[in-house]
Every structure is written in C-alpha cells, then in structure tokens.
Amino acid sequence: SVAMASETGSPVETRHPAAASAALIGKSVVVKGELEGSEDLTIEGQVEGKIELRDHTLTIGQGGRIKAQVFARAVVVCGELVGNINASEYVEIRDTGSVDGDVVSPRVAIADGAHFRGSIDMQKKGPVQAKGAALEVATPWKIPPSQGA
C-alpha cells in the first residue's frame, strides 16, 4: 500500500489526509539497519543505520534518537541525530534539536538553543554549472602561458 500511495499521490491524500502526509515511526519503535522510502517520514523512536528518503522530508521528532547516515531532500531535527546529513534542499535544526555530524546541504538553519557539532558544507545545486564557471575563469590563465611558449 505504501507503493500505491506514492504512485497515485493526490487521490490517496484526499481520502486520508493524515495517513498520506507522512509515515510515522512511533516512540516505542526501534529500527536497526537500512530505512528507505518514497514518502515523507517522521521518526519519534530510535533508528540506527542508514536512512534514505532521496526526494522527501525526514522529520526527527522531539522523542527521536537517531544514529544514522541520512540522505533526504529535507531534514528537520527536533530530537537527537548522531551521523552525517546529506540533504538536497535544506536542513533545519530546531531549538530542541541536537546534531553531532557533518551536514551537506545548500540551505542550513540552526535555531537559537539548538546543539550542533560538526561541519557544514553549503554546496549550491548544479555542480556542473559551478565546474563550467570555474573552467571559464581558469581558461584565460591557461591560454597566455601556452601562447607565450
């Protein structure tokens, strides 16, 4: 039913708005291993391992305790996360949130009172364009020495 919900999208949301908005891992649930999905996910329990929601949002609730590598479109941390985050759109660490790990995302927001220990790499989208721009800048420097020699 999870696959059907993601394939059909809006019709499912119309019938069950609460159920279709996000999957939930409750406070008493402990997951160890790899977690993959094609829908938004909220974690209130414990997860250890790897979380992959490439095109969706991961929310770690205030009760959430995560030890994992995270790959998602967006990550909102209200609980604890130990591990690296790779988000294609943004990472938000709320005032109750705690992150120990490195963050790679074009947009990062850390609320007053939040805990963060690690590095932040705010890479912009489209590394191909960045490479192209770098080559254009580098080309004039390369041409004069080769012409002179």
mmCIF file of N, CA and C in Angstrom:
data_model
loop_
_atom_site.group_PDB
_atom_site.id
_atom_site.type_symbol
_atom_site.label_atom_id
_atom_site.label_comp_id
_atom_site.label_asym_id
_atom_site.label_seq_id
_atom_site.Cartn_x
_atom_site.Cartn_y
_atom_site.Cartn_z
ATOM 1 N N SER A 1 0.822 -1.207 0.000
ATOM 2 C CA SER A 1 0.000 0.000 0.000
ATOM 3 C C SER A 1 0.859 1.261 0.000
ATOM 4 N N VAL A 2 2.085 1.153 0.506
ATOM 5 C CA VAL A 2 2.971 2.316 0.504
ATOM 6 C C VAL A 2 3.312 2.706 -0.923
ATOM 7 N N ALA A 3 3.604 1.711 -1.767
ATOM 8 C CA ALA A 3 3.952 1.985 -3.156
ATOM 9 C C ALA A 3 2.778 2.630 -3.889
ATOM 10 N N MET A 4 1.561 2.125 -3.649
ATOM 11 C CA MET A 4 0.385 2.697 -4.307
ATOM 12 C C MET A 4 0.174 4.139 -3.864
ATOM 13 N N ALA A 5 0.394 4.404 -2.588
ATOM 14 C CA ALA A 5 0.195 5.767 -2.088
ATOM 15 C C ALA A 5 1.144 6.733 -2.787
ATOM 16 N N SER A 6 2.400 6.315 -2.986
ATOM 17 C CA SER A 6 3.359 7.217 -3.617
ATOM 18 C C SER A 6 3.095 7.351 -5.113
ATOM 19 N N GLU A 7 2.599 6.288 -5.759
ATOM 20 C CA GLU A 7 2.335 6.350 -7.189
ATOM 21 C C GLU A 7 1.112 7.207 -7.498
ATOM 22 N N THR A 8 0.052 7.041 -6.715
ATOM 23 C CA THR A 8 -1.179 7.768 -7.016
ATOM 24 C C THR A 8 -1.164 9.177 -6.457
ATOM 25 N N GLY A 9 -0.513 9.389 -5.332
ATOM 26 C CA GLY A 9 -0.358 10.743 -4.799
ATOM 27 C C GLY A 9 -1.635 11.365 -4.303
ATOM 28 N N SER A 10 -2.156 12.358 -5.060
ATOM 29 C CA SER A 10 -3.263 13.186 -4.572
ATOM 30 C C SER A 10 -4.562 12.440 -4.272
ATOM 31 N N PRO A 11 -4.999 11.436 -5.044
ATOM 32 C CA PRO A 11 -6.251 10.777 -4.667
ATOM 33 C C PRO A 11 -6.201 10.166 -3.263
ATOM 34 N N VAL A 12 -5.064 9.592 -2.916
ATOM 35 C CA VAL A 12 -4.927 8.991 -1.584
ATOM 36 C C VAL A 12 -4.978 10.084 -0.519
ATOM 37 N N GLU A 13 -4.317 11.205 -0.780
ATOM 38 C CA GLU A 13 -4.308 12.311 0.178
ATOM 39 C C GLU A 13 -5.716 12.850 0.424
ATOM 40 N N THR A 14 -6.551 12.856 -0.604
ATOM 41 C CA THR A 14 -7.907 13.365 -0.462
ATOM 42 C C THR A 14 -8.710 12.487 0.489
ATOM 43 N N ARG A 15 -8.529 11.182 0.393
ATOM 44 C CA ARG A 15 -9.297 10.265 1.239
ATOM 45 C C ARG A 15 -8.765 10.216 2.670
ATOM 46 N N HIS A 16 -7.428 10.161 2.807
ATOM 47 C CA HIS A 16 -6.806 10.015 4.126
ATOM 48 C C HIS A 16 -5.714 11.059 4.317
ATOM 49 N N PRO A 17 -6.067 12.319 4.559
ATOM 50 C CA PRO A 17 -5.031 13.358 4.617
ATOM 51 C C PRO A 17 -3.977 13.102 5.692
ATOM 52 N N ALA A 18 -4.368 12.643 6.867
ATOM 53 C CA ALA A 18 -3.403 12.424 7.952
ATOM 54 C C ALA A 18 -2.474 11.261 7.637
ATOM 55 N N ALA A 19 -3.035 10.186 7.115
ATOM 56 C CA ALA A 19 -2.238 8.990 6.841
ATOM 57 C C ALA A 19 -1.277 9.213 5.683
ATOM 58 N N ALA A 20 -1.695 9.979 4.674
ATOM 59 C CA ALA A 20 -0.891 10.139 3.477
ATOM 60 C C ALA A 20 0.178 11.216 3.629
ATOM 61 N N SER A 21 0.058 12.102 4.628
ATOM 62 C CA SER A 21 1.002 13.213 4.733
ATOM 63 C C SER A 21 2.404 12.743 5.086
ATOM 64 N N ALA A 22 2.521 11.747 5.991
ATOM 65 C CA ALA A 22 3.842 11.254 6.345
ATOM 66 C C ALA A 22 3.728 9.926 7.071
ATOM 67 N N ALA A 23 4.719 9.077 6.854
ATOM 68 C CA ALA A 23 4.805 7.846 7.627
ATOM 69 C C ALA A 23 5.382 8.199 8.997
ATOM 70 N N LEU A 24 5.035 7.426 10.010
ATOM 71 C CA LEU A 24 5.479 7.723 11.377
ATOM 72 C C LEU A 24 6.095 6.494 12.011
ATOM 73 N N ILE A 25 7.265 6.673 12.609
ATOM 74 C CA ILE A 25 7.866 5.628 13.434
ATOM 75 C C ILE A 25 7.671 6.086 14.871
ATOM 76 N N GLY A 26 6.824 5.377 15.610
ATOM 77 C CA GLY A 26 6.413 5.792 16.952
ATOM 78 C C GLY A 26 7.503 5.706 18.000
ATOM 79 N N LYS A 27 7.208 6.254 19.181
ATOM 80 C CA LYS A 27 8.184 6.363 20.279
ATOM 81 C C LYS A 27 8.740 5.025 20.730
ATOM 82 N N SER A 28 7.916 3.964 20.689
ATOM 83 C CA SER A 28 8.367 2.665 21.201
ATOM 84 C C SER A 28 9.077 1.821 20.149
ATOM 85 N N VAL A 29 9.168 2.341 18.914
ATOM 86 C CA VAL A 29 9.733 1.554 17.815
ATOM 87 C C VAL A 29 11.242 1.749 17.711
ATOM 88 N N VAL A 30 11.969 0.636 17.570
ATOM 89 C CA VAL A 30 13.420 0.667 17.373
ATOM 90 C C VAL A 30 13.723 -0.001 16.037
ATOM 91 N N VAL A 31 14.435 0.724 15.159
ATOM 92 C CA VAL A 31 14.786 0.187 13.840
ATOM 93 C C VAL A 31 16.305 0.144 13.733
ATOM 94 N N LYS A 32 16.846 -1.022 13.331
ATOM 95 C CA LYS A 32 18.283 -1.140 13.102
ATOM 96 C C LYS A 32 18.485 -1.665 11.692
ATOM 97 N N GLY A 33 19.258 -0.929 10.905
ATOM 98 C CA GLY A 33 19.501 -1.339 9.521
ATOM 99 C C GLY A 33 19.273 -0.199 8.565
ATOM 100 N N GLU A 34 18.845 -0.520 7.345
ATOM 101 C CA GLU A 34 18.633 0.499 6.326
ATOM 102 C C GLU A 34 17.154 0.812 6.195
ATOM 103 N N LEU A 35 16.860 2.105 6.144
ATOM 104 C CA LEU A 35 15.480 2.569 6.014
ATOM 105 C C LEU A 35 15.391 3.338 4.711
ATOM 106 N N GLU A 36 14.540 2.878 3.783
ATOM 107 C CA GLU A 36 14.372 3.573 2.508
ATOM 108 C C GLU A 36 12.902 3.843 2.295
ATOM 109 N N GLY A 37 12.591 4.977 1.642
ATOM 110 C CA GLY A 37 11.191 5.266 1.389
ATOM 111 C C GLY A 37 11.006 6.311 0.313
ATOM 112 N N SER A 38 9.785 6.357 -0.221
ATOM 113 C CA SER A 38 9.454 7.370 -1.219
ATOM 114 C C SER A 38 8.255 8.173 -0.725
ATOM 115 N N GLU A 39 8.296 8.533 0.552
ATOM 116 C CA GLU A 39 7.306 9.429 1.146
ATOM 117 C C GLU A 39 7.953 10.111 2.345
ATOM 118 N N ASP A 40 7.328 11.178 2.821
ATOM 119 C CA ASP A 40 7.851 11.878 3.981
ATOM 120 C C ASP A 40 7.781 10.953 5.198
ATOM 121 N N LEU A 41 8.732 11.130 6.119
ATOM 122 C CA LEU A 41 8.812 10.250 7.279
ATOM 123 C C LEU A 41 9.080 11.063 8.535
ATOM 124 N N THR A 42 8.340 10.756 9.603
ATOM 125 C CA THR A 42 8.592 11.353 10.911
ATOM 126 C C THR A 42 9.014 10.240 11.855
ATOM 127 N N ILE A 43 10.114 10.469 12.568
ATOM 128 C CA ILE A 43 10.626 9.463 13.496
ATOM 129 C C ILE A 43 10.529 9.999 14.917
ATOM 130 N N GLU A 44 9.786 9.296 15.764
ATOM 131 C CA GLU A 44 9.707 9.618 17.191
ATOM 132 C C GLU A 44 10.452 8.574 18.013
ATOM 133 N N GLY A 45 10.828 7.479 17.360
ATOM 134 C CA GLY A 45 11.502 6.380 18.053
ATOM 135 C C GLY A 45 13.004 6.400 17.811
ATOM 136 N N GLN A 46 13.608 5.201 17.780
ATOM 137 C CA GLN A 46 15.053 5.072 17.601
ATOM 138 C C GLN A 46 15.359 4.391 16.271
ATOM 139 N N VAL A 47 16.333 4.952 15.551
ATOM 140 C CA VAL A 47 16.789 4.341 14.301
ATOM 141 C C VAL A 47 18.301 4.339 14.291
ATOM 142 N N GLU A 48 18.882 3.171 13.972
ATOM 143 C CA GLU A 48 20.336 3.058 13.820
ATOM 144 C C GLU A 48 20.618 2.479 12.454
ATOM 145 N N GLY A 49 21.557 3.089 11.723
ATOM 146 C CA GLY A 49 21.952 2.560 10.415
ATOM 147 C C GLY A 49 21.986 3.621 9.344
ATOM 148 N N LYS A 50 21.089 3.497 8.362
ATOM 149 C CA LYS A 50 21.081 4.411 7.221
ATOM 150 C C LYS A 50 19.634 4.754 6.878
ATOM 151 N N ILE A 51 19.377 6.033 6.615
ATOM 152 C CA ILE A 51 18.037 6.479 6.237
ATOM 153 C C ILE A 51 18.126 7.147 4.870
ATOM 154 N N GLU A 52 17.357 6.628 3.918
ATOM 155 C CA GLU A 52 17.397 7.171 2.555
ATOM 156 C C GLU A 52 15.993 7.557 2.097
ATOM 157 N N LEU A 53 15.735 8.865 2.020
ATOM 158 C CA LEU A 53 14.464 9.393 1.504
ATOM 159 C C LEU A 53 14.833 10.457 0.480
ATOM 160 N N ARG A 54 15.429 10.058 -0.612
ATOM 161 C CA ARG A 54 16.083 10.975 -1.557
ATOM 162 C C ARG A 54 15.223 12.181 -1.952
ATOM 163 N N ASP A 55 13.929 11.972 -2.231
ATOM 164 C CA ASP A 55 13.103 13.082 -2.712
ATOM 165 C C ASP A 55 12.065 13.525 -1.688
ATOM 166 N N HIS A 56 12.308 13.225 -0.423
ATOM 167 C CA HIS A 56 11.291 13.505 0.586
ATOM 168 C C HIS A 56 11.894 14.084 1.864
ATOM 169 N N THR A 57 11.000 14.432 2.805
ATOM 170 C CA THR A 57 11.410 15.111 4.032
ATOM 171 C C THR A 57 11.476 14.131 5.199
ATOM 172 N N LEU A 58 12.569 14.183 5.937
ATOM 173 C CA LEU A 58 12.704 13.416 7.173
ATOM 174 C C LEU A 58 12.556 14.385 8.331
ATOM 175 N N THR A 59 11.630 14.091 9.246
ATOM 176 C CA THR A 59 11.478 14.884 10.453
ATOM 177 C C THR A 59 11.816 13.997 11.636
ATOM 178 N N ILE A 60 12.743 14.460 12.460
ATOM 179 C CA ILE A 60 13.084 13.734 13.680
ATOM 180 C C ILE A 60 12.377 14.460 14.815
ATOM 181 N N GLY A 61 11.360 13.817 15.377
ATOM 182 C CA GLY A 61 10.560 14.424 16.437
ATOM 183 C C GLY A 61 11.369 14.591 17.714
ATOM 184 N N GLN A 62 10.782 15.280 18.695
ATOM 185 C CA GLN A 62 11.495 15.548 19.951
ATOM 186 C C GLN A 62 11.912 14.263 20.652
ATOM 187 N N GLY A 63 11.136 13.180 20.460
ATOM 188 C CA GLY A 63 11.481 11.897 21.076
ATOM 189 C C GLY A 63 12.427 11.069 20.237
ATOM 190 N N GLY A 64 12.721 11.511 19.022
ATOM 191 C CA GLY A 64 13.546 10.736 18.100
ATOM 192 C C GLY A 64 15.008 10.686 18.508
ATOM 193 N N ARG A 65 15.593 9.499 18.447
ATOM 194 C CA ARG A 65 17.015 9.294 18.751
ATOM 195 C C ARG A 65 17.602 8.517 17.575
ATOM 196 N N ILE A 66 18.396 9.204 16.754
ATOM 197 C CA ILE A 66 18.880 8.616 15.507
ATOM 198 C C ILE A 66 20.399 8.511 15.519
ATOM 199 N N LYS A 67 20.901 7.335 15.139
ATOM 200 C CA LYS A 67 22.329 7.154 14.881
ATOM 201 C C LYS A 67 22.404 6.614 13.467
ATOM 202 N N ALA A 68 22.540 7.510 12.495
ATOM 203 C CA ALA A 68 22.447 7.061 11.101
ATOM 204 C C ALA A 68 23.045 8.070 10.143
ATOM 205 N N GLN A 69 23.397 7.565 8.955
ATOM 206 C CA GLN A 69 23.724 8.412 7.821
ATOM 207 C C GLN A 69 22.384 8.747 7.181
ATOM 208 N N VAL A 70 22.130 10.024 6.911
ATOM 209 C CA VAL A 70 20.834 10.443 6.389
ATOM 210 C C VAL A 70 20.981 11.062 5.005
ATOM 211 N N PHE A 71 20.164 10.580 4.058
ATOM 212 C CA PHE A 71 20.100 11.134 2.709
ATOM 213 C C PHE A 71 18.643 11.474 2.442
ATOM 214 N N ALA A 72 18.320 12.772 2.254
ATOM 215 C CA ALA A 72 16.931 13.172 2.038
ATOM 216 C C ALA A 72 16.891 14.490 1.273
ATOM 217 N N ARG A 73 15.680 14.881 0.848
ATOM 218 C CA ARG A 73 15.507 16.182 0.212
ATOM 219 C C ARG A 73 15.615 17.263 1.278
ATOM 220 N N ALA A 74 14.944 17.034 2.408
ATOM 221 C CA ALA A 74 14.965 17.992 3.509
ATOM 222 C C ALA A 74 14.983 17.236 4.823
ATOM 223 N N VAL A 75 15.661 17.800 5.826
ATOM 224 C CA VAL A 75 15.740 17.169 7.148
ATOM 225 C C VAL A 75 15.424 18.219 8.200
ATOM 226 N N VAL A 76 14.462 17.904 9.065
ATOM 227 C CA VAL A 76 14.105 18.779 10.180
ATOM 228 C C VAL A 76 14.387 18.003 11.458
ATOM 229 N N VAL A 77 15.260 18.561 12.316
ATOM 230 C CA VAL A 77 15.681 17.859 13.523
ATOM 231 C C VAL A 77 15.120 18.560 14.761
ATOM 232 N N CYS A 78 14.225 17.853 15.468
ATOM 233 C CA CYS A 78 13.700 18.343 16.749
ATOM 234 C C CYS A 78 14.213 17.469 17.892
ATOM 235 N N GLY A 79 14.763 16.305 17.559
ATOM 236 C CA GLY A 79 15.295 15.366 18.543
ATOM 237 C C GLY A 79 16.807 15.276 18.414
ATOM 238 N N GLU A 80 17.341 14.049 18.569
ATOM 239 C CA GLU A 80 18.792 13.843 18.525
ATOM 240 C C GLU A 80 19.198 13.064 17.289
ATOM 241 N N LEU A 81 20.239 13.546 16.621
ATOM 242 C CA LEU A 81 20.787 12.827 15.480
ATOM 243 C C LEU A 81 22.299 12.773 15.608
ATOM 244 N N VAL A 82 22.837 11.566 15.570
ATOM 245 C CA VAL A 82 24.283 11.369 15.529
ATOM 246 C C VAL A 82 24.580 10.709 14.192
ATOM 247 N N GLY A 83 25.291 11.426 13.322
ATOM 248 C CA GLY A 83 25.577 10.911 11.988
ATOM 249 C C GLY A 83 25.560 12.051 10.990
ATOM 250 N N ASN A 84 25.991 11.771 9.795
ATOM 251 C CA ASN A 84 26.072 12.806 8.771
ATOM 252 C C ASN A 84 24.749 12.957 8.023
ATOM 253 N N ILE A 85 24.460 14.198 7.621
ATOM 254 C CA ILE A 85 23.237 14.504 6.884
ATOM 255 C C ILE A 85 23.611 15.011 5.501
ATOM 256 N N ASN A 86 22.965 14.458 4.474
ATOM 257 C CA ASN A 86 23.132 14.944 3.114
ATOM 258 C C ASN A 86 21.731 15.257 2.590
ATOM 259 N N ALA A 87 21.419 16.560 2.472
ATOM 260 C CA ALA A 87 20.080 16.974 2.050
ATOM 261 C C ALA A 87 20.174 17.826 0.790
ATOM 262 N N SER A 88 19.355 17.510 -0.211
ATOM 263 C CA SER A 88 19.433 18.226 -1.488
ATOM 264 C C SER A 88 18.799 19.619 -1.417
ATOM 265 N N GLU A 89 17.885 19.876 -0.448
ATOM 266 C CA GLU A 89 17.266 21.201 -0.346
ATOM 267 C C GLU A 89 17.648 21.957 0.918
ATOM 268 N N TYR A 90 17.321 21.405 2.096
ATOM 269 C CA TYR A 90 17.668 22.130 3.319
ATOM 270 C C TYR A 90 17.718 21.227 4.545
ATOM 271 N N VAL A 91 18.423 21.721 5.561
ATOM 272 C CA VAL A 91 18.470 21.086 6.883
ATOM 273 C C VAL A 91 18.085 22.151 7.896
ATOM 274 N N GLU A 92 17.181 21.791 8.788
ATOM 275 C CA GLU A 92 16.753 22.715 9.840
ATOM 276 C C GLU A 92 16.903 22.018 11.184
ATOM 277 N N ILE A 93 17.696 22.629 12.072
ATOM 278 C CA ILE A 93 17.857 22.099 13.427
ATOM 279 C C ILE A 93 17.077 23.031 14.352
ATOM 280 N N ARG A 94 15.981 22.527 14.907
ATOM 281 C CA ARG A 94 15.119 23.348 15.762
ATOM 282 C C ARG A 94 15.733 23.518 17.147
ATOM 283 N N ASP A 95 15.110 24.354 17.973
ATOM 284 C CA ASP A 95 15.683 24.674 19.291
ATOM 285 C C ASP A 95 15.817 23.452 20.200
ATOM 286 N N THR A 96 14.973 22.421 20.009
ATOM 287 C CA THR A 96 15.081 21.199 20.819
ATOM 288 C C THR A 96 15.987 20.175 20.150
ATOM 289 N N GLY A 97 16.509 20.500 18.956
ATOM 290 C CA GLY A 97 17.281 19.552 18.165
ATOM 291 C C GLY A 97 18.749 19.510 18.533
ATOM 292 N N SER A 98 19.352 18.350 18.254
ATOM 293 C CA SER A 98 20.768 18.132 18.510
ATOM 294 C C SER A 98 21.351 17.316 17.366
ATOM 295 N N VAL A 99 22.427 17.825 16.758
ATOM 296 C CA VAL A 99 23.086 17.100 15.672
ATOM 297 C C VAL A 99 24.578 17.010 15.958
ATOM 298 N N ASP A 100 25.101 15.783 15.955
ATOM 299 C CA ASP A 100 26.538 15.526 16.029
ATOM 300 C C ASP A 100 26.915 14.857 14.726
ATOM 301 N N GLY A 101 27.466 15.622 13.792
ATOM 302 C CA GLY A 101 27.831 15.061 12.498
ATOM 303 C C GLY A 101 27.955 16.160 11.475
ATOM 304 N N ASP A 102 28.383 15.794 10.289
ATOM 305 C CA ASP A 102 28.596 16.766 9.230
ATOM 306 C C ASP A 102 27.334 16.920 8.389
ATOM 307 N N VAL A 103 27.089 18.162 7.954
ATOM 308 C CA VAL A 103 25.895 18.474 7.176
ATOM 309 C C VAL A 103 26.318 18.976 5.796
ATOM 310 N N VAL A 104 25.738 18.383 4.751
ATOM 311 C CA VAL A 104 25.942 18.857 3.386
ATOM 312 C C VAL A 104 24.564 19.202 2.832
ATOM 313 N N SER A 105 24.327 20.500 2.582
ATOM 314 C CA SER A 105 23.039 20.961 2.081
ATOM 315 C C SER A 105 23.176 22.409 1.625
ATOM 316 N N PRO A 106 22.427 22.805 0.573
ATOM 317 C CA PRO A 106 22.537 24.196 0.118
ATOM 318 C C PRO A 106 21.981 25.206 1.126
ATOM 319 N N ARG A 107 21.015 24.792 1.977
ATOM 320 C CA ARG A 107 20.447 25.695 2.978
ATOM 321 C C ARG A 107 20.458 25.019 4.334
ATOM 322 N N VAL A 108 20.986 25.721 5.336
ATOM 323 C CA VAL A 108 21.058 25.179 6.698
ATOM 324 C C VAL A 108 20.562 26.238 7.667
ATOM 325 N N ALA A 109 19.646 25.837 8.549
ATOM 326 C CA ALA A 109 19.137 26.749 9.581
ATOM 327 C C ALA A 109 19.321 26.088 10.942
ATOM 328 N N ILE A 110 19.948 26.803 11.869
ATOM 329 C CA ILE A 110 20.147 26.290 13.222
ATOM 330 C C ILE A 110 19.499 27.273 14.181
ATOM 331 N N ALA A 111 18.476 26.812 14.895
ATOM 332 C CA ALA A 111 17.728 27.683 15.794
ATOM 333 C C ALA A 111 18.541 28.005 17.046
ATOM 334 N N ASP A 112 18.216 29.150 17.654
ATOM 335 C CA ASP A 112 18.833 29.536 18.915
ATOM 336 C C ASP A 112 18.492 28.471 19.954
ATOM 337 N N GLY A 113 19.495 27.925 20.630
ATOM 338 C CA GLY A 113 19.265 26.882 21.629
ATOM 339 C C GLY A 113 19.521 25.481 21.113
ATOM 340 N N ALA A 114 19.655 25.326 19.799
ATOM 341 C CA ALA A 114 19.928 24.010 19.220
ATOM 342 C C ALA A 114 21.380 23.618 19.492
ATOM 343 N N HIS A 115 21.654 22.309 19.477
ATOM 344 C CA HIS A 115 23.022 21.811 19.643
ATOM 345 C C HIS A 115 23.523 21.323 18.289
ATOM 346 N N PHE A 116 24.732 21.750 17.915
ATOM 347 C CA PHE A 116 25.329 21.265 16.672
ATOM 348 C C PHE A 116 26.831 21.123 16.858
ATOM 349 N N ARG A 117 27.346 19.942 16.492
ATOM 350 C CA ARG A 117 28.789 19.741 16.498
ATOM 351 C C ARG A 117 29.154 19.009 15.218
ATOM 352 N N GLY A 118 29.946 19.662 14.379
ATOM 353 C CA GLY A 118 30.333 19.066 13.104
ATOM 354 C C GLY A 118 30.660 20.152 12.101
ATOM 355 N N SER A 119 30.676 19.778 10.837
ATOM 356 C CA SER A 119 30.970 20.757 9.790
ATOM 357 C C SER A 119 29.742 20.955 8.920
ATOM 358 N N ILE A 120 29.707 22.103 8.244
ATOM 359 C CA ILE A 120 28.614 22.404 7.324
ATOM 360 C C ILE A 120 29.214 22.721 5.964
ATOM 361 N N ASP A 121 28.714 22.039 4.946
ATOM 362 C CA ASP A 121 29.135 22.298 3.567
ATOM 363 C C ASP A 121 27.882 22.712 2.809
ATOM 364 N N MET A 122 27.772 24.015 2.508
ATOM 365 C CA MET A 122 26.577 24.529 1.839
ATOM 366 C C MET A 122 26.806 24.602 0.343
ATOM 367 N N GLN A 123 26.892 23.431 -0.277
ATOM 368 C CA GLN A 123 27.086 23.361 -1.725
ATOM 369 C C GLN A 123 25.819 23.819 -2.416
ATOM 370 N N LYS A 124 26.001 24.612 -3.456
ATOM 371 C CA LYS A 124 24.850 25.044 -4.242
ATOM 372 C C LYS A 124 24.454 23.933 -5.195
ATOM 373 N N LYS A 125 23.191 23.939 -5.625
ATOM 374 C CA LYS A 125 22.725 22.939 -6.586
ATOM 375 C C LYS A 125 23.411 23.151 -7.925
ATOM 376 N N GLY A 126 23.527 22.067 -8.684
ATOM 377 C CA GLY A 126 24.078 22.152 -10.028
ATOM 378 C C GLY A 126 25.586 22.284 -10.049
ATOM 379 N N PRO A 127 26.319 21.255 -9.558
ATOM 380 C CA PRO A 127 27.781 21.312 -9.585
ATOM 381 C C PRO A 127 28.337 21.409 -11.003
ATOM 382 N N VAL A 128 27.566 20.993 -12.014
ATOM 383 C CA VAL A 128 28.009 21.081 -13.413
ATOM 384 C C VAL A 128 28.190 22.553 -13.790
ATOM 385 N N GLN A 129 27.256 23.419 -13.407
ATOM 386 C CA GLN A 129 27.367 24.847 -13.697
ATOM 387 C C GLN A 129 28.585 25.436 -12.979
ATOM 388 N N ALA A 130 28.795 25.029 -11.748
ATOM 389 C CA ALA A 130 29.932 25.545 -10.978
ATOM 390 C C ALA A 130 31.243 25.156 -11.652
ATOM 391 N N LYS A 131 31.314 23.906 -12.132
ATOM 392 C CA LYS A 131 32.516 23.459 -12.839
ATOM 393 C C LYS A 131 32.717 24.277 -14.105
ATOM 394 N N GLY A 132 31.640 24.508 -14.845
ATOM 395 C CA GLY A 132 31.705 25.293 -16.075
ATOM 396 C C GLY A 132 32.227 26.693 -15.806
ATOM 397 N N ALA A 133 31.737 27.327 -14.745
ATOM 398 C CA ALA A 133 32.176 28.671 -14.382
ATOM 399 C C ALA A 133 33.658 28.654 -14.009
ATOM 400 N N ALA A 134 34.073 27.621 -13.291
ATOM 401 C CA ALA A 134 35.476 27.514 -12.891
ATOM 402 C C ALA A 134 36.368 27.351 -14.125
ATOM 403 N N LEU A 135 35.907 26.571 -15.096
ATOM 404 C CA LEU A 135 36.686 26.376 -16.314
ATOM 405 C C LEU A 135 36.817 27.685 -17.100
ATOM 406 N N GLU A 136 35.746 28.470 -17.156
ATOM 407 C CA GLU A 136 35.795 29.744 -17.862
ATOM 408 C C GLU A 136 36.810 30.676 -17.206
ATOM 409 N N VAL A 137 36.846 30.676 -15.889
ATOM 410 C CA VAL A 137 37.794 31.526 -15.166
ATOM 411 C C VAL A 137 39.214 31.003 -15.377
ATOM 412 N N ALA A 138 39.371 29.687 -15.372
ATOM 413 C CA ALA A 138 40.703 29.087 -15.491
ATOM 414 C C ALA A 138 41.267 29.225 -16.906
ATOM 415 N N THR A 139 40.425 29.201 -17.922
ATOM 416 C CA THR A 139 40.874 29.210 -19.311
ATOM 417 C C THR A 139 41.765 30.412 -19.651
ATOM 418 N N PRO A 140 41.383 31.661 -19.312
ATOM 419 C CA PRO A 140 42.257 32.781 -19.655
ATOM 420 C C PRO A 140 43.660 32.647 -19.035
ATOM 421 N N TRP A 141 43.767 32.053 -17.864
ATOM 422 C CA TRP A 141 45.079 31.891 -17.219
ATOM 423 C C TRP A 141 45.915 30.845 -17.946
ATOM 424 N N LYS A 142 45.254 29.851 -18.503
ATOM 425 C CA LYS A 142 45.995 28.792 -19.180
ATOM 426 C C LYS A 142 46.461 29.240 -20.571
ATOM 427 N N ILE A 143 45.677 30.048 -21.260
ATOM 428 C CA ILE A 143 45.970 30.402 -22.653
ATOM 429 C C ILE A 143 47.230 31.266 -22.781
ATOM 430 N N PRO A 144 47.382 32.373 -22.033
ATOM 431 C CA PRO A 144 48.569 33.207 -22.260
ATOM 432 C C PRO A 144 49.911 32.485 -22.094
ATOM 433 N N PRO A 145 50.129 31.645 -21.044
ATOM 434 C CA PRO A 145 51.422 30.968 -20.966
ATOM 435 C C PRO A 145 51.680 30.056 -22.160
ATOM 436 N N SER A 146 50.672 29.330 -22.657
ATOM 437 C CA SER A 146 50.876 28.407 -23.774
ATOM 438 C C SER A 146 51.144 29.204 -25.067
ATOM 439 N N GLN A 147 50.529 30.417 -25.214
ATOM 440 C CA GLN A 147 50.782 31.221 -26.394
ATOM 441 C C GLN A 147 52.202 31.805 -26.334
ATOM 442 N N GLY A 148 52.581 32.176 -25.136
ATOM 443 C CA GLY A 148 53.925 32.775 -24.984
ATOM 444 C C GLY A 148 55.019 31.747 -25.207
ATOM 445 N N ALA A 149 54.760 30.492 -24.903
ATOM 446 C CA ALA A 149 55.785 29.438 -25.016
ATOM 447 C C ALA A 149 55.823 28.844 -26.353
#
